[in-house]
PDB file of C-alpha atoms in Angstrom:
ATOM      1  CA  UNK A   1     -26.002 -55.576  -0.739  1.00  0.00           C
ATOM      2  CA  UNK A   2     -29.661 -55.849  -1.629  1.00  0.00           C
ATOM      3  CA  UNK A   3     -31.738 -52.802  -2.512  1.00  0.00           C
ATOM      4  CA  UNK A   4     -33.848 -53.405   0.590  1.00  0.00           C
ATOM      5  CA  UNK A   5     -30.953 -52.496   2.864  1.00  0.00           C
ATOM      6  CA  UNK A   6     -30.471 -48.796   3.341  1.00  0.00           C
ATOM      7  CA  UNK A   7     -28.192 -47.408   6.021  1.00  0.00           C
ATOM      8  CA  UNK A   8     -26.086 -50.518   6.595  1.00  0.00           C
ATOM      9  CA  UNK A   9     -22.989 -51.482   4.626  1.00  0.00           C
ATOM     10  CA  UNK A  10     -21.851 -55.081   4.326  1.00  0.00           C
ATOM     11  CA  UNK A  11     -21.131 -56.528   7.756  1.00  0.00           C
ATOM     12  CA  UNK A  12     -23.763 -54.340   9.468  1.00  0.00           C
ATOM     13  CA  UNK A  13     -21.655 -51.168   9.797  1.00  0.00           C
ATOM     14  CA  UNK A  14     -23.059 -47.796   8.730  1.00  0.00           C
ATOM     15  CA  UNK A  15     -22.024 -46.868   5.201  1.00  0.00           C
ATOM     16  CA  UNK A  16     -19.391 -44.101   5.088  1.00  0.00           C
ATOM     17  CA  UNK A  17     -18.442 -43.877   1.397  1.00  0.00           C
ATOM     18  CA  UNK A  18     -20.121 -44.310  -1.969  1.00  0.00           C
ATOM     19  CA  UNK A  19     -17.565 -45.202  -4.678  1.00  0.00           C
ATOM     20  CA  UNK A  20     -20.398 -46.314  -6.964  1.00  0.00           C
ATOM     21  CA  UNK A  21     -21.466 -42.662  -7.337  1.00  0.00           C
ATOM     22  CA  UNK A  22     -18.315 -41.465  -9.103  1.00  0.00           C
ATOM     23  CA  UNK A  23     -19.449 -40.091 -12.479  1.00  0.00           C
ATOM     24  CA  UNK A  24     -23.112 -39.682 -11.471  1.00  0.00           C
ATOM     25  CA  UNK A  25     -24.942 -36.355 -11.432  1.00  0.00           C
ATOM     26  CA  UNK A  26     -25.206 -34.432  -8.153  1.00  0.00           C
ATOM     27  CA  UNK A  27     -28.947 -34.953  -7.750  1.00  0.00           C
ATOM     28  CA  UNK A  28     -28.676 -38.717  -8.265  1.00  0.00           C
ATOM     29  CA  UNK A  29     -25.770 -38.898  -5.816  1.00  0.00           C
ATOM     30  CA  UNK A  30     -27.713 -36.919  -3.200  1.00  0.00           C
ATOM     31  CA  UNK A  31     -30.691 -39.248  -3.554  1.00  0.00           C
ATOM     32  CA  UNK A  32     -28.588 -42.393  -3.054  1.00  0.00           C
ATOM     33  CA  UNK A  33     -26.680 -40.951  -0.093  1.00  0.00           C
ATOM     34  CA  UNK A  34     -29.880 -39.832   1.617  1.00  0.00           C
ATOM     35  CA  UNK A  35     -31.382 -43.307   1.162  1.00  0.00           C
ATOM     36  CA  UNK A  36     -28.366 -44.773   2.973  1.00  0.00           C
ATOM     37  CA  UNK A  37     -27.917 -41.941   5.482  1.00  0.00           C
ATOM     38  CA  UNK A  38     -31.118 -39.888   5.867  1.00  0.00           C
ATOM     39  CA  UNK A  39     -29.579 -37.506   8.419  1.00  0.00           C
ATOM     40  CA  UNK A  40     -26.688 -36.531   6.103  1.00  0.00           C
ATOM     41  CA  UNK A  41     -25.954 -32.873   5.515  1.00  0.00           C
ATOM     42  CA  UNK A  42     -24.704 -32.967   1.928  1.00  0.00           C
ATOM     43  CA  UNK A  43     -22.291 -30.227   0.883  1.00  0.00           C
ATOM     44  CA  UNK A  44     -21.486 -29.756  -2.820  1.00  0.00           C
ATOM     45  CA  UNK A  45     -17.900 -28.531  -3.230  1.00  0.00           C
ATOM     46  CA  UNK A  46     -15.983 -27.683  -6.418  1.00  0.00           C
ATOM     47  CA  UNK A  47     -13.185 -30.237  -6.914  1.00  0.00           C
ATOM     48  CA  UNK A  48      -9.881 -28.934  -5.608  1.00  0.00           C
ATOM     49  CA  UNK A  49     -11.451 -26.472  -3.199  1.00  0.00           C
ATOM     50  CA  UNK A  50      -9.919 -26.187   0.248  1.00  0.00           C
ATOM     51  CA  UNK A  51     -12.012 -27.789   2.989  1.00  0.00           C
ATOM     52  CA  UNK A  52     -11.709 -28.025   6.739  1.00  0.00           C
ATOM     53  CA  UNK A  53     -10.281 -31.194   8.247  1.00  0.00           C
ATOM     54  CA  UNK A  54     -12.806 -31.470  11.061  1.00  0.00           C
ATOM     55  CA  UNK A  55     -14.546 -34.847  11.078  1.00  0.00           C
ATOM     56  CA  UNK A  56     -18.338 -34.724  11.231  1.00  0.00           C
ATOM     57  CA  UNK A  57     -20.381 -37.895  11.062  1.00  0.00           C
ATOM     58  CA  UNK A  58     -23.412 -35.998   9.736  1.00  0.00           C
ATOM     59  CA  UNK A  59     -21.628 -34.365   6.752  1.00  0.00           C
ATOM     60  CA  UNK A  60     -21.014 -35.849   3.311  1.00  0.00           C
ATOM     61  CA  UNK A  61     -19.070 -33.786   0.785  1.00  0.00           C
ATOM     62  CA  UNK A  62     -19.705 -34.190  -2.952  1.00  0.00           C
ATOM     63  CA  UNK A  63     -16.725 -32.954  -4.942  1.00  0.00           C
ATOM     64  CA  UNK A  64     -17.770 -31.910  -8.467  1.00  0.00           C
ATOM     65  CA  UNK A  65     -15.886 -30.628 -11.500  1.00  0.00           C
ATOM     66  CA  UNK A  66     -18.163 -30.867 -14.532  1.00  0.00           C
ATOM     67  CA  UNK A  67     -19.193 -27.948 -16.720  1.00  0.00           C
ATOM     68  CA  UNK A  68     -22.749 -28.717 -17.807  1.00  0.00           C
ATOM     69  CA  UNK A  69     -23.467 -25.770 -20.126  1.00  0.00           C
ATOM     70  CA  UNK A  70     -21.399 -23.761 -22.579  1.00  0.00           C
ATOM     71  CA  UNK A  71     -19.833 -20.778 -20.793  1.00  0.00           C
ATOM     72  CA  UNK A  72     -20.659 -17.586 -22.686  1.00  0.00           C
ATOM     73  CA  UNK A  73     -20.562 -13.851 -22.272  1.00  0.00           C
ATOM     74  CA  UNK A  74     -23.834 -12.183 -21.537  1.00  0.00           C
TER      75      UNK A  74
END
């Protein structure tokens, strides 16, 4: 897919997943998803958290599990 295409996956269908974002930071992932699906409501969820099973075409969940700073008392 060329960079000029935004909300269409190969074959003309709307993109519904972004496997290329695994391992990317949340902000970068949000930016890419919003380029492909500007109306997306992005929800950041800790990996392993329970989520509802309702299907919403406007929601994209980002499951994260990275500690980015040293945890410390204080």
